[in-house]
Every structure is written in structure tokens, then in C-alpha cells.
Amino acid sequence: MSGFALNSLSSVNDARAYTFSYRLRRLAPSVAAMAYPFLLSGFHSAVSASNGSISILRVIVAALWLCAAMAVPLVGLASAFRLTHANPSSFDLRARRLAYVTICAPPLFVLAGVALGLLHLRFNDECVWIAVWLGACLYVLLGSKAPPVITSARPISGWRVAHGVVAVLVLFFISFHLWNHILGLRGPDVHAVAMRAGRRVYRSRMIEPFLVTLMLFQVVTGIRLVWRWSSQPVDAYRVFQIGSGTYLAAFILTHLNSALVSARTVHKIETGWAWASGAPTGLIHNAWNIRLVPHYAFGVFFVLGHLASGLRGVAIAHGLSAKVANRAWATGLILSGLIAVAIMSGLCGARI
Ligand code: HEM
């Protein structure tokens, strides 16, 4: 079995482990998450030339900052895989679960900014961010060498079926929603025509509360499944499924809070193209809006990748060979990445 397919199942719960440096190394993804806002600030400084013109060198430096910020969720995903092994201690399991949470740095940082604004708290976003991550790291460090206490080993097959069935329902909206955003490449007017048509359905009195309930249902059932699977020794395909699902839980809560609570209910802002693309400054040249770039890009990538992971599992359960299913999954991930790039290009101003 390849290293990609299955991480080492050996236990690390031996006498040598648990030195201070062993523990600190397992917090590396949280350090990356703490650096996340500063990587975005680095990008913003690089693209903000005082005379308005940006040299090639600045473009390269800006690209490096953005790549570093975009790498944070991927570091979290890779760390979650590395920390997945059999018989974890309480500390190991906490460190693994925190690695999964670091994948969510982009939506959590958006949520932090929007929530502080909604609550009229004038704290610096970065200070709150660091404080919360330090608190989470402390919680992990306080985990013991003893095996974790499993509070319930009840079967989760019912949750899995419910999560899968509701996924099919929300897929209708998500397919339209992403297609609508791809149309942004043709310009705001084309995007608006499609959105107006879609709103007649998904914003109708009957459908909108139902859609939001289904989204929240996916968050709750998804977190339940993540909690269970994250304690098991699983292969890399499952780590991706757990990681993308964790991201989506944070993304959906953040996105619904931004669109329905903050924009529509509190600030009475029209949630059209201008709102999504951060007009008039745009997503790239505004110090706050830049956080939306990784947030949206991974939102699109992970929602489609999560779907590909679910389909892979269903296909294998129905007799498709693992080799064919894995190839289809990898193709699905490549397509998800391309769709994310297409949508982000449109939101950042590219037109075809
Ligand atoms: C580039 C990525 C995305 C952008 C720019 C974006 C933007 C938007 C905008 C502008 C709205 C308001 C729609 C309206 O007023 O009619 C909205 C609503 C919404 N979005 Fe997204 N979205 C993105 C990805 C996603 C994804 C991946 C999901 C699902 C996982 C999602 C779920 C929703 C939901 C549930 C609503 C609320 C619909 C409603 O009841 O009005 N979005 N989004």
C-alpha cells in the first residue's frame, strides 16, 4: 500500500515521545495559521506602491506573499495527514484536530473581521487572531499521554446517509451558484442577469429558509462526522475528505454570516457582484478585502473536492476498482482547482 494511501499505523505512544520539542513540533500548523494575516499584509504592502505603478520585482514579491498565505491551509492538510496514526494519546488527538482547524484559517480570519465589526469591538483583528490560536495551542499542550476518553462509540452510519442525501439537494444550488460566478468572467452585467433569474428561485419565501436550513444541517452533520473520522487511523483520501469538510463547515458559517447577517440584515447592502468582488477597490488592492481571495478560492476548490471525495467513496462501495476511482478523484481535484482559478480571475477583474 502506498504512503499516500495509508499513513503509518504504528503508535507513537512510547517513552521517547512527548518531549517539549516533540509537542512544539506538532503545533507547527498553528504557527502557520498565526502567521496567516501577516502574510496577507505582506502581499498588500507589495501591491501598494505609493506612485501607483508596480514594478516586476514587486509583482514577484507579492506573488510569493500570496502563495505563502495560500499554503497555510495546505500545511494544515499535510500536517493532519502526518499526525494521523493509530492509538493516539489525548495530546496527539488534540494536535491532529487542531491541524484540521488550521485548514480553516481563511474563513476563520474573514469571520473574525466581520464578527468584530458586527459586535462593534474595536480590537485589532490580528491581536484577537493570535490570542485565540495561542489559547487553542495551550489546550493542545495540556493534553496528556493517556489515551483519549471516547465519550460515545455510537454508529454514525445514519449521519453519513443524511449528510449524503442533503448534499445532493444543496448541490442544485451550489452548481448554479458557482456557474453564476464563472459568468463573472463575461462581466458584472452577465453575472447580474443570471443572479436575478436564480434569485427568483433560491430567494423565494419557501426556498431560502429551506436552503439555509439544509446548509446548517450539513455543517452540523459534517462536524459530527469529522469528529469521529478524525480520531481514526485513515488514509490520505479520507484525510482530504475530513479536511475539506472541516473547511466547508467554517466557510458556510462565515459566508452565511457575511451575506445574510452582516450585508443584508445589518448593513442593508445589496449582495451582488459589487459586494462579492469588493468594489470599488477590488479584492487585490484593499487591505481588508485581500483576505477574501484565499477564502473564496479554497471555498470553491474544497466544495468541489469534497464532492469528488464523496463520489469516490460511493463508487468504490458500488464495486468500482479503487484505481479507477482514485484517478477520477484526482481528475475531479484538478477540475476543482481550475474552476476556482476561473472564478477568482473573474472576481479579480479578468474578462473573456
Ligand atoms: C467564489 C466563491 C463564492 C462567492 C464569490 C460567493 C458569493 C455569494 C454572493 C454574492 C451571495 C449572495 C447571493 C444573492 O444575494 O443572491 C452568496 C450567497 C450564498 N452563498 Fe456564496 N459565494 C461563493 C461560494 C459559495 C460556496 C462554495 C457555497 C457553498 C458551500 C456558497 C453558499 C452560499 C449560500 C448558501 C448563500 C445564501 C443564498 C441565499 O439564501 O441568498 N457560496 N454567495
mmCIF file of C-alpha atoms and ligand atoms in Angstrom:
data_model
loop_
_atom_site.group_PDB
_atom_site.id
_atom_site.type_symbol
_atom_site.label_atom_id
_atom_site.label_comp_id
_atom_site.label_asym_id
_atom_site.label_seq_id
_atom_site.Cartn_x
_atom_site.Cartn_y
_atom_site.Cartn_z
ATOM 1 C CA MET A 1 0.000 0.000 0.000
ATOM 2 C CA SER A 2 1.426 3.422 -0.937
ATOM 3 C CA GLY A 3 2.407 6.031 1.625
ATOM 4 C CA PHE A 4 -0.251 8.315 0.072
ATOM 5 C CA ALA A 5 -2.919 5.734 0.592
ATOM 6 C CA LEU A 6 -2.155 4.956 4.216
ATOM 7 C CA ASN A 7 -0.064 6.734 6.785
ATOM 8 C CA SER A 8 1.988 4.677 9.255
ATOM 9 C CA LEU A 9 -0.389 2.869 11.578
ATOM 10 C CA SER A 10 2.243 2.439 14.259
ATOM 11 C CA SER A 11 1.655 4.061 17.580
ATOM 12 C CA VAL A 12 3.926 6.910 18.686
ATOM 13 C CA ASN A 13 2.793 6.477 22.260
ATOM 14 C CA ASP A 14 6.187 5.372 23.566
ATOM 15 C CA ALA A 15 8.553 6.581 26.260
ATOM 16 C CA ARG A 16 10.740 8.653 23.878
ATOM 17 C CA ALA A 17 7.931 10.818 22.614
ATOM 18 C CA TYR A 18 6.350 13.761 24.437
ATOM 19 C CA THR A 19 9.466 15.796 24.982
ATOM 20 C CA PHE A 20 8.746 19.522 24.857
ATOM 21 C CA SER A 21 10.175 19.753 21.355
ATOM 22 C CA TYR A 22 8.015 16.796 20.235
ATOM 23 C CA ARG A 23 4.974 18.683 21.460
ATOM 24 C CA LEU A 24 6.025 22.013 19.942
ATOM 25 C CA ARG A 25 6.695 20.456 16.536
ATOM 26 C CA ARG A 26 3.113 19.226 16.456
ATOM 27 C CA LEU A 27 1.939 22.814 16.804
ATOM 28 C CA ALA A 28 3.727 23.904 13.599
ATOM 29 C CA PRO A 29 0.455 24.207 11.597
ATOM 30 C CA SER A 30 -0.920 26.580 14.256
ATOM 31 C CA VAL A 31 2.195 28.745 13.924
ATOM 32 C CA ALA A 32 1.498 28.875 10.167
ATOM 33 C CA ALA A 33 -2.119 29.872 10.920
ATOM 34 C CA MET A 34 -0.914 32.610 13.306
ATOM 35 C CA ALA A 35 1.310 33.963 10.520
ATOM 36 C CA TYR A 36 -1.606 33.985 8.034
ATOM 37 C CA PRO A 37 -2.774 37.634 8.498
ATOM 38 C CA PHE A 38 0.812 38.876 8.306
ATOM 39 C CA LEU A 39 1.378 37.016 5.030
ATOM 40 C CA LEU A 40 -1.701 38.782 3.633
ATOM 41 C CA SER A 41 -0.362 42.131 4.941
ATOM 42 C CA GLY A 42 2.944 41.376 3.189
ATOM 43 C CA PHE A 43 1.010 40.883 -0.048
ATOM 44 C CA HIS A 44 -0.893 44.132 0.468
ATOM 45 C CA SER A 45 2.294 46.138 1.113
ATOM 46 C CA ALA A 46 3.890 44.666 -2.017
ATOM 47 C CA VAL A 47 0.965 45.662 -4.269
ATOM 48 C CA SER A 48 0.520 49.120 -2.729
ATOM 49 C CA ALA A 49 3.063 51.310 -4.489
ATOM 50 C CA SER A 50 2.846 54.965 -3.415
ATOM 51 C CA ASN A 51 3.233 56.233 -7.020
ATOM 52 C CA GLY A 52 0.607 53.776 -8.341
ATOM 53 C CA SER A 53 2.953 51.842 -10.672
ATOM 54 C CA ILE A 54 4.127 48.370 -9.700
ATOM 55 C CA SER A 55 7.482 47.006 -10.854
ATOM 56 C CA ILE A 56 8.048 43.392 -11.931
ATOM 57 C CA LEU A 57 10.021 42.824 -8.737
ATOM 58 C CA ARG A 58 7.056 43.953 -6.639
ATOM 59 C CA VAL A 59 4.732 41.647 -8.591
ATOM 60 C CA ILE A 60 7.059 38.702 -7.879
ATOM 61 C CA VAL A 61 7.328 39.582 -4.196
ATOM 62 C CA ALA A 62 3.528 39.993 -3.977
ATOM 63 C CA ALA A 63 3.010 36.606 -5.658
ATOM 64 C CA LEU A 64 5.356 34.976 -3.129
ATOM 65 C CA TRP A 65 3.463 36.503 -0.188
ATOM 66 C CA LEU A 66 0.137 35.335 -1.610
ATOM 67 C CA CYS A 67 1.494 31.822 -2.300
ATOM 68 C CA ALA A 68 2.741 31.677 1.306
ATOM 69 C CA ALA A 69 -0.716 32.690 2.599
ATOM 70 C CA MET A 70 -2.430 30.174 0.298
ATOM 71 C CA ALA A 71 -0.032 27.475 1.565
ATOM 72 C CA VAL A 72 -1.360 27.760 5.146
ATOM 73 C CA PRO A 73 -4.470 25.545 4.614
ATOM 74 C CA LEU A 74 -2.330 23.078 2.654
ATOM 75 C CA VAL A 75 0.215 22.921 5.500
ATOM 76 C CA GLY A 76 -2.725 22.156 7.809
ATOM 77 C CA LEU A 77 -3.914 19.378 5.491
ATOM 78 C CA ALA A 78 -0.438 17.831 5.158
ATOM 79 C CA SER A 79 0.083 18.059 8.938
ATOM 80 C CA ALA A 80 -3.273 16.414 9.640
ATOM 81 C CA PHE A 81 -2.140 13.519 7.442
ATOM 82 C CA ARG A 82 1.275 13.332 9.129
ATOM 83 C CA LEU A 83 -0.344 13.351 12.580
ATOM 84 C CA THR A 84 -2.772 10.560 11.689
ATOM 85 C CA HIS A 85 -1.771 7.240 13.242
ATOM 86 C CA ALA A 86 -3.270 4.512 15.381
ATOM 87 C CA ASN A 87 -3.601 4.696 19.189
ATOM 88 C CA PRO A 88 -3.098 8.452 19.618
ATOM 89 C CA SER A 89 -2.707 9.901 23.084
ATOM 90 C CA SER A 90 -5.015 12.661 24.234
ATOM 91 C CA PHE A 91 -2.284 15.167 23.231
ATOM 92 C CA ASP A 92 -1.807 13.578 19.778
ATOM 93 C CA LEU A 93 -5.508 13.632 19.027
ATOM 94 C CA ARG A 94 -5.846 17.262 20.085
ATOM 95 C CA ALA A 95 -2.834 18.216 17.931
ATOM 96 C CA ARG A 96 -4.311 16.347 14.953
ATOM 97 C CA ARG A 97 -7.702 18.011 15.315
ATOM 98 C CA LEU A 98 -6.096 21.431 15.656
ATOM 99 C CA ALA A 99 -4.174 20.734 12.428
ATOM 100 C CA TYR A 100 -7.566 20.188 10.764
ATOM 101 C CA VAL A 101 -8.776 23.523 12.165
ATOM 102 C CA THR A 102 -5.734 25.338 10.721
ATOM 103 C CA ILE A 103 -7.017 24.383 7.234
ATOM 104 C CA CYS A 104 -9.868 26.809 8.015
ATOM 105 C CA ALA A 105 -7.580 29.824 8.569
ATOM 106 C CA PRO A 106 -9.009 31.717 5.521
ATOM 107 C CA PRO A 107 -12.719 31.581 6.502
ATOM 108 C CA LEU A 108 -11.936 31.971 10.223
ATOM 109 C CA PHE A 109 -9.957 35.153 9.560
ATOM 110 C CA VAL A 110 -12.862 36.552 7.500
ATOM 111 C CA LEU A 111 -15.254 35.572 10.299
ATOM 112 C CA ALA A 112 -13.030 37.271 12.876
ATOM 113 C CA GLY A 113 -13.057 40.552 10.913
ATOM 114 C CA VAL A 114 -16.817 40.511 10.218
ATOM 115 C CA ALA A 115 -17.774 39.395 13.741
ATOM 116 C CA LEU A 116 -15.641 42.082 15.429
ATOM 117 C CA GLY A 117 -17.340 44.681 13.200
ATOM 118 C CA LEU A 118 -20.828 43.345 13.956
ATOM 119 C CA LEU A 119 -20.128 43.368 17.688
ATOM 120 C CA HIS A 120 -18.631 46.896 17.480
ATOM 121 C CA LEU A 121 -15.471 45.616 19.167
ATOM 122 C CA ARG A 122 -12.556 47.833 18.248
ATOM 123 C CA PHE A 123 -9.892 45.183 18.787
ATOM 124 C CA ASN A 124 -7.187 44.672 16.236
ATOM 125 C CA ASP A 125 -8.071 41.590 14.087
ATOM 126 C CA GLU A 126 -4.509 40.276 14.268
ATOM 127 C CA CYS A 127 -4.316 40.534 18.085
ATOM 128 C CA VAL A 128 -7.587 38.635 18.515
ATOM 129 C CA TRP A 129 -6.381 36.099 15.957
ATOM 130 C CA ILE A 130 -3.085 35.411 17.761
ATOM 131 C CA ALA A 131 -4.797 35.266 21.182
ATOM 132 C CA VAL A 132 -7.337 32.665 20.003
ATOM 133 C CA TRP A 133 -4.665 30.475 18.380
ATOM 134 C CA LEU A 134 -2.446 30.684 21.460
ATOM 135 C CA GLY A 135 -5.438 29.575 23.550
ATOM 136 C CA ALA A 136 -6.011 26.635 21.195
ATOM 137 C CA CYS A 137 -2.305 25.682 21.368
ATOM 138 C CA LEU A 138 -2.418 25.775 25.162
ATOM 139 C CA TYR A 139 -5.437 23.456 25.104
ATOM 140 C CA VAL A 140 -3.461 21.007 22.941
ATOM 141 C CA LEU A 141 -0.337 21.245 25.132
ATOM 142 C CA LEU A 142 -2.420 20.374 28.177
ATOM 143 C CA GLY A 143 -3.390 17.066 26.544
ATOM 144 C CA SER A 144 -1.960 14.078 28.389
ATOM 145 C CA LYS A 145 -0.013 10.989 27.294
ATOM 146 C CA ALA A 146 -3.017 8.849 28.220
ATOM 147 C CA PRO A 147 -5.359 7.550 25.523
ATOM 148 C CA PRO A 148 -8.233 9.971 24.813
ATOM 149 C CA VAL A 149 -11.546 9.393 26.525
ATOM 150 C CA ILE A 150 -14.013 8.305 23.844
ATOM 151 C CA THR A 151 -17.361 9.572 25.099
ATOM 152 C CA SER A 152 -19.528 7.724 22.595
ATOM 153 C CA ALA A 153 -18.882 4.986 20.087
ATOM 154 C CA ARG A 154 -22.380 5.039 18.645
ATOM 155 C CA PRO A 155 -22.583 4.152 14.925
ATOM 156 C CA ILE A 156 -22.571 7.144 12.588
ATOM 157 C CA SER A 157 -24.000 5.410 9.520
ATOM 158 C CA GLY A 158 -27.290 7.349 9.878
ATOM 159 C CA TRP A 159 -25.406 10.644 9.927
ATOM 160 C CA ARG A 160 -23.450 9.618 6.826
ATOM 161 C CA VAL A 161 -26.589 8.774 4.861
ATOM 162 C CA ALA A 162 -28.329 12.003 5.928
ATOM 163 C CA HIS A 163 -25.229 14.068 5.044
ATOM 164 C CA GLY A 164 -25.023 12.405 1.607
ATOM 165 C CA VAL A 165 -28.729 12.824 0.806
ATOM 166 C CA VAL A 166 -28.766 16.518 1.780
ATOM 167 C CA ALA A 167 -25.557 17.008 -0.243
ATOM 168 C CA VAL A 168 -27.497 16.045 -3.378
ATOM 169 C CA LEU A 169 -30.150 18.675 -2.565
ATOM 170 C CA VAL A 170 -27.705 21.545 -1.871
ATOM 171 C CA LEU A 171 -25.758 20.565 -4.980
ATOM 172 C CA PHE A 172 -28.525 22.081 -7.136
ATOM 173 C CA PHE A 173 -27.921 25.483 -5.529
ATOM 174 C CA ILE A 174 -24.114 25.182 -5.447
ATOM 175 C CA SER A 175 -23.929 24.201 -9.144
ATOM 176 C CA PHE A 176 -25.989 27.237 -10.089
ATOM 177 C CA HIS A 177 -24.107 29.499 -7.665
ATOM 178 C CA LEU A 178 -20.667 28.562 -8.995
ATOM 179 C CA TRP A 179 -21.843 28.752 -12.612
ATOM 180 C CA ASN A 180 -23.212 32.212 -11.816
ATOM 181 C CA HIS A 181 -19.774 33.266 -10.544
ATOM 182 C CA ILE A 182 -17.992 31.798 -13.602
ATOM 183 C CA LEU A 183 -20.209 34.126 -15.666
ATOM 184 C CA GLY A 184 -18.431 36.988 -13.881
ATOM 185 C CA LEU A 185 -15.670 36.415 -16.441
ATOM 186 C CA ARG A 186 -18.113 37.882 -19.002
ATOM 187 C CA GLY A 187 -18.675 40.950 -16.821
ATOM 188 C CA PRO A 188 -20.880 42.138 -13.939
ATOM 189 C CA ASP A 189 -23.930 42.585 -16.192
ATOM 190 C CA VAL A 190 -23.938 38.967 -17.383
ATOM 191 C CA HIS A 191 -23.425 37.856 -13.764
ATOM 192 C CA ALA A 192 -26.341 40.047 -12.626
ATOM 193 C CA VAL A 193 -28.774 38.713 -15.265
ATOM 194 C CA ALA A 194 -28.113 35.093 -14.160
ATOM 195 C CA MET A 195 -28.273 36.030 -10.465
ATOM 196 C CA ARG A 196 -31.608 37.805 -10.896
ATOM 197 C CA ALA A 197 -33.033 34.694 -12.568
ATOM 198 C CA GLY A 198 -31.630 32.396 -9.849
ATOM 199 C CA ARG A 199 -32.870 34.613 -7.028
ATOM 200 C CA ARG A 200 -36.471 34.101 -8.172
ATOM 201 C CA VAL A 201 -35.987 30.513 -7.014
ATOM 202 C CA TYR A 202 -33.418 30.454 -4.187
ATOM 203 C CA ARG A 203 -34.534 33.718 -2.606
ATOM 204 C CA SER A 204 -38.229 32.819 -2.715
ATOM 205 C CA ARG A 205 -40.026 32.711 0.639
ATOM 206 C CA MET A 206 -40.303 28.938 0.521
ATOM 207 C CA ILE A 207 -36.852 28.031 -0.753
ATOM 208 C CA GLU A 208 -34.480 30.428 1.060
ATOM 209 C CA PRO A 209 -35.197 29.308 4.654
ATOM 210 C CA PHE A 210 -35.122 25.697 3.424
ATOM 211 C CA LEU A 211 -31.741 26.234 1.688
ATOM 212 C CA VAL A 212 -30.199 27.907 4.736
ATOM 213 C CA THR A 213 -31.509 25.110 6.981
ATOM 214 C CA LEU A 214 -30.005 22.480 4.682
ATOM 215 C CA MET A 215 -26.656 24.326 4.713
ATOM 216 C CA LEU A 216 -26.666 24.469 8.520
ATOM 217 C CA PHE A 217 -27.691 20.798 8.621
ATOM 218 C CA GLN A 218 -24.624 19.971 6.505
ATOM 219 C CA VAL A 219 -22.438 21.938 8.938
ATOM 220 C CA VAL A 220 -23.801 20.089 11.996
ATOM 221 C CA THR A 221 -23.729 16.597 10.471
ATOM 222 C CA GLY A 222 -20.361 17.339 8.858
ATOM 223 C CA ILE A 223 -18.796 18.349 12.189
ATOM 224 C CA ARG A 224 -20.178 15.163 13.762
ATOM 225 C CA LEU A 225 -18.594 13.049 11.004
ATOM 226 C CA VAL A 226 -15.299 14.998 11.167
ATOM 227 C CA TRP A 227 -15.141 14.455 14.928
ATOM 228 C CA ARG A 228 -15.497 10.709 14.544
ATOM 229 C CA TRP A 229 -13.260 10.205 11.495
ATOM 230 C CA SER A 230 -10.509 12.479 12.805
ATOM 231 C CA SER A 231 -9.937 10.066 15.695
ATOM 232 C CA GLN A 232 -9.395 7.094 13.359
ATOM 233 C CA PRO A 233 -6.248 5.917 11.507
ATOM 234 C CA VAL A 234 -7.385 6.822 7.965
ATOM 235 C CA ASP A 235 -5.753 7.090 4.538
ATOM 236 C CA ALA A 236 -4.904 10.300 2.663
ATOM 237 C CA TYR A 237 -8.148 10.259 0.661
ATOM 238 C CA ARG A 238 -10.116 10.299 3.887
ATOM 239 C CA VAL A 239 -7.826 12.982 5.378
ATOM 240 C CA PHE A 240 -8.661 15.173 2.364
ATOM 241 C CA GLN A 241 -12.370 14.466 2.821
ATOM 242 C CA ILE A 242 -12.201 15.328 6.539
ATOM 243 C CA GLY A 243 -10.041 18.410 5.887
ATOM 244 C CA SER A 244 -12.201 19.771 3.059
ATOM 245 C CA GLY A 245 -15.336 19.111 5.156
ATOM 246 C CA THR A 246 -13.824 20.980 8.111
ATOM 247 C CA TYR A 247 -13.056 23.927 5.824
ATOM 248 C CA LEU A 248 -16.604 23.890 4.424
ATOM 249 C CA ALA A 249 -18.145 23.980 7.902
ATOM 250 C CA ALA A 250 -16.158 27.156 8.662
ATOM 251 C CA PHE A 251 -16.724 28.529 5.144
ATOM 252 C CA ILE A 252 -20.509 28.068 5.172
ATOM 253 C CA LEU A 253 -20.921 29.667 8.627
ATOM 254 C CA THR A 254 -18.665 32.573 7.634
ATOM 255 C CA HIS A 255 -20.267 33.048 4.219
ATOM 256 C CA LEU A 256 -23.840 32.952 5.549
ATOM 257 C CA ASN A 257 -22.861 35.382 8.311
ATOM 258 C CA SER A 258 -21.278 37.764 5.771
ATOM 259 C CA ALA A 259 -24.079 37.588 3.187
ATOM 260 C CA LEU A 260 -27.269 37.113 5.188
ATOM 261 C CA VAL A 261 -26.456 38.652 8.589
ATOM 262 C CA SER A 262 -23.836 41.358 8.044
ATOM 263 C CA ALA A 263 -24.589 42.554 4.486
ATOM 264 C CA ARG A 264 -28.316 42.005 4.014
ATOM 265 C CA THR A 265 -29.751 42.256 7.540
ATOM 266 C CA VAL A 266 -27.454 44.663 9.397
ATOM 267 C CA HIS A 267 -25.875 46.913 6.767
ATOM 268 C CA LYS A 268 -28.640 46.635 4.111
ATOM 269 C CA ILE A 269 -26.071 46.082 1.370
ATOM 270 C CA GLU A 270 -27.110 44.552 -1.959
ATOM 271 C CA THR A 271 -25.189 41.252 -2.156
ATOM 272 C CA GLY A 272 -24.478 41.335 -5.879
ATOM 273 C CA TRP A 273 -21.281 41.367 -7.916
ATOM 274 C CA ALA A 274 -20.018 44.641 -6.430
ATOM 275 C CA TRP A 275 -20.257 43.231 -2.899
ATOM 276 C CA ALA A 276 -18.639 39.887 -3.783
ATOM 277 C CA SER A 277 -15.798 41.487 -5.747
ATOM 278 C CA GLY A 278 -15.078 44.185 -3.131
ATOM 279 C CA ALA A 279 -15.886 47.091 -5.484
ATOM 280 C CA PRO A 280 -14.753 49.806 -5.958
ATOM 281 C CA THR A 281 -11.206 48.968 -4.722
ATOM 282 C CA GLY A 282 -11.462 45.280 -5.624
ATOM 283 C CA LEU A 283 -10.156 42.210 -3.823
ATOM 284 C CA ILE A 284 -6.462 42.712 -4.580
ATOM 285 C CA HIS A 285 -5.794 46.338 -3.655
ATOM 286 C CA ASN A 286 -7.717 46.595 -0.414
ATOM 287 C CA ALA A 287 -6.028 45.627 2.859
ATOM 288 C CA TRP A 288 -9.235 44.036 4.251
ATOM 289 C CA ASN A 289 -10.599 42.500 1.039
ATOM 290 C CA ILE A 290 -7.448 40.520 0.245
ATOM 291 C CA ARG A 291 -8.489 38.008 2.902
ATOM 292 C CA LEU A 292 -11.440 37.123 0.674
ATOM 293 C CA VAL A 293 -9.161 35.760 -2.065
ATOM 294 C CA PRO A 294 -7.939 32.581 -0.257
ATOM 295 C CA HIS A 295 -11.347 32.334 1.469
ATOM 296 C CA TYR A 296 -13.312 32.190 -1.800
ATOM 297 C CA ALA A 297 -10.683 30.262 -3.777
ATOM 298 C CA PHE A 298 -10.477 27.412 -1.268
ATOM 299 C CA GLY A 299 -14.256 27.586 -0.771
ATOM 300 C CA VAL A 300 -14.783 26.696 -4.426
ATOM 301 C CA PHE A 301 -11.914 24.179 -4.513
ATOM 302 C CA PHE A 302 -12.910 22.371 -1.328
ATOM 303 C CA VAL A 303 -16.644 22.229 -2.026
ATOM 304 C CA LEU A 304 -15.986 20.532 -5.377
ATOM 305 C CA GLY A 305 -13.115 18.420 -3.993
ATOM 306 C CA HIS A 306 -15.285 17.311 -1.070
ATOM 307 C CA LEU A 307 -17.935 16.231 -3.523
ATOM 308 C CA ALA A 308 -15.323 14.283 -5.534
ATOM 309 C CA SER A 309 -14.266 12.541 -2.300
ATOM 310 C CA GLY A 310 -17.860 11.576 -1.528
ATOM 311 C CA LEU A 311 -18.393 10.244 -5.063
ATOM 312 C CA ARG A 312 -15.139 8.237 -4.808
ATOM 313 C CA GLY A 313 -16.411 6.512 -1.649
ATOM 314 C CA VAL A 314 -19.817 5.760 -3.184
ATOM 315 C CA ALA A 315 -18.203 4.456 -6.409
ATOM 316 C CA ILE A 316 -15.869 2.094 -4.515
ATOM 317 C CA ALA A 317 -18.751 0.877 -2.334
ATOM 318 C CA HIS A 318 -20.633 0.023 -5.550
ATOM 319 C CA GLY A 319 -17.801 -2.091 -6.925
ATOM 320 C CA LEU A 320 -15.695 0.348 -8.980
ATOM 321 C CA SER A 321 -11.997 -0.513 -8.715
ATOM 322 C CA ALA A 322 -10.068 1.683 -6.300
ATOM 323 C CA LYS A 323 -7.565 2.507 -9.057
ATOM 324 C CA VAL A 324 -10.233 3.919 -11.403
ATOM 325 C CA ALA A 325 -11.996 5.713 -8.539
ATOM 326 C CA ASN A 326 -8.727 7.305 -7.379
ATOM 327 C CA ARG A 327 -7.956 8.536 -10.898
ATOM 328 C CA ALA A 328 -11.452 10.017 -11.200
ATOM 329 C CA TRP A 329 -10.953 11.678 -7.787
ATOM 330 C CA ALA A 330 -7.616 13.195 -8.847
ATOM 331 C CA THR A 331 -9.205 14.451 -12.090
ATOM 332 C CA GLY A 332 -12.019 15.935 -10.015
ATOM 333 C CA LEU A 333 -9.499 17.788 -7.870
ATOM 334 C CA ILE A 334 -7.718 19.214 -10.906
ATOM 335 C CA LEU A 335 -11.069 20.407 -12.335
ATOM 336 C CA SER A 336 -11.994 21.889 -8.943
ATOM 337 C CA GLY A 337 -8.729 23.843 -8.947
ATOM 338 C CA LEU A 338 -9.335 25.106 -12.489
ATOM 339 C CA ILE A 339 -12.887 26.222 -11.657
ATOM 340 C CA ALA A 340 -11.596 28.013 -8.548
ATOM 341 C CA VAL A 341 -8.961 29.811 -10.655
ATOM 342 C CA ALA A 342 -11.590 30.776 -13.274
ATOM 343 C CA ILE A 343 -13.976 32.221 -10.663
ATOM 344 C CA MET A 344 -11.220 34.066 -8.808
ATOM 345 C CA SER A 345 -9.883 35.511 -12.067
ATOM 346 C CA GLY A 346 -13.328 36.948 -12.814
ATOM 347 C CA LEU A 347 -13.725 38.332 -9.279
ATOM 348 C CA CYS A 348 -10.286 39.949 -9.525
ATOM 349 C CA GLY A 349 -11.121 41.687 -12.802
ATOM 350 C CA ALA A 350 -10.220 39.287 -15.646
ATOM 351 C CA ARG A 351 -12.693 39.245 -18.574
ATOM 352 C CA ILE A 352 -13.101 36.957 -21.593
HETATM 353 C C1 HEM B 1 -16.060 32.422 -5.094
HETATM 354 C C2 HEM B 1 -16.868 31.876 -4.248
HETATM 355 C C3 HEM B 1 -18.181 32.474 -3.813
HETATM 356 C C4 HEM B 1 -18.642 33.756 -3.930
HETATM 357 C C5 HEM B 1 -17.940 34.955 -4.514
HETATM 358 C C6 HEM B 1 -19.970 33.794 -3.378
HETATM 359 C C7 HEM B 1 -20.779 34.914 -3.322
HETATM 360 C C8 HEM B 1 -22.071 34.940 -2.859
HETATM 361 C C9 HEM B 1 -22.997 36.025 -3.007
HETATM 362 C C10 HEM B 1 -22.746 37.312 -3.766
HETATM 363 C C11 HEM B 1 -24.153 35.667 -2.369
HETATM 364 C C12 HEM B 1 -25.443 36.480 -2.293
HETATM 365 C C13 HEM B 1 -26.380 35.930 -3.368
HETATM 366 C C14 HEM B 1 -27.601 36.802 -3.565
HETATM 367 O O1 HEM B 1 -27.687 37.877 -2.985
HETATM 368 O O2 HEM B 1 -28.468 36.394 -4.336
HETATM 369 C C15 HEM B 1 -23.947 34.367 -1.817
HETATM 370 C C16 HEM B 1 -24.875 33.670 -1.098
HETATM 371 C C17 HEM B 1 -24.720 32.366 -0.708
HETATM 372 N N1 HEM B 1 -23.667 31.533 -0.965
HETATM 373 FE FE1 HEM B 1 -21.975 32.037 -1.957
HETATM 374 N N2 HEM B 1 -20.282 32.540 -2.947
HETATM 375 C C18 HEM B 1 -19.212 31.697 -3.187
HETATM 376 C C19 HEM B 1 -19.119 30.346 -2.925
HETATM 377 C C20 HEM B 1 -20.068 29.635 -2.222
HETATM 378 C C21 HEM B 1 -19.955 28.231 -1.881
HETATM 379 C C22 HEM B 1 -18.751 27.322 -2.234
HETATM 380 C C23 HEM B 1 -21.067 27.914 -1.166
HETATM 381 C C24 HEM B 1 -21.453 26.606 -0.564
HETATM 382 C C25 HEM B 1 -20.645 25.815 0.076
HETATM 383 C C26 HEM B 1 -21.894 29.101 -1.086
HETATM 384 C C27 HEM B 1 -23.103 29.198 -0.461
HETATM 385 C C28 HEM B 1 -23.912 30.309 -0.418
HETATM 386 C C29 HEM B 1 -25.214 30.351 0.214
HETATM 387 C C30 HEM B 1 -25.899 29.203 0.936
HETATM 388 C C31 HEM B 1 -25.719 31.642 0.037
HETATM 389 C C32 HEM B 1 -27.057 32.211 0.543
HETATM 390 C C33 HEM B 1 -28.091 32.157 -0.571
HETATM 391 C C34 HEM B 1 -29.310 32.970 -0.181
HETATM 392 O O3 HEM B 1 -30.159 32.429 0.526
HETATM 393 O O4 HEM B 1 -29.396 34.133 -0.554
HETATM 394 N N3 HEM B 1 -21.243 30.116 -1.737
HETATM 395 N N4 HEM B 1 -22.675 33.941 -2.143
#
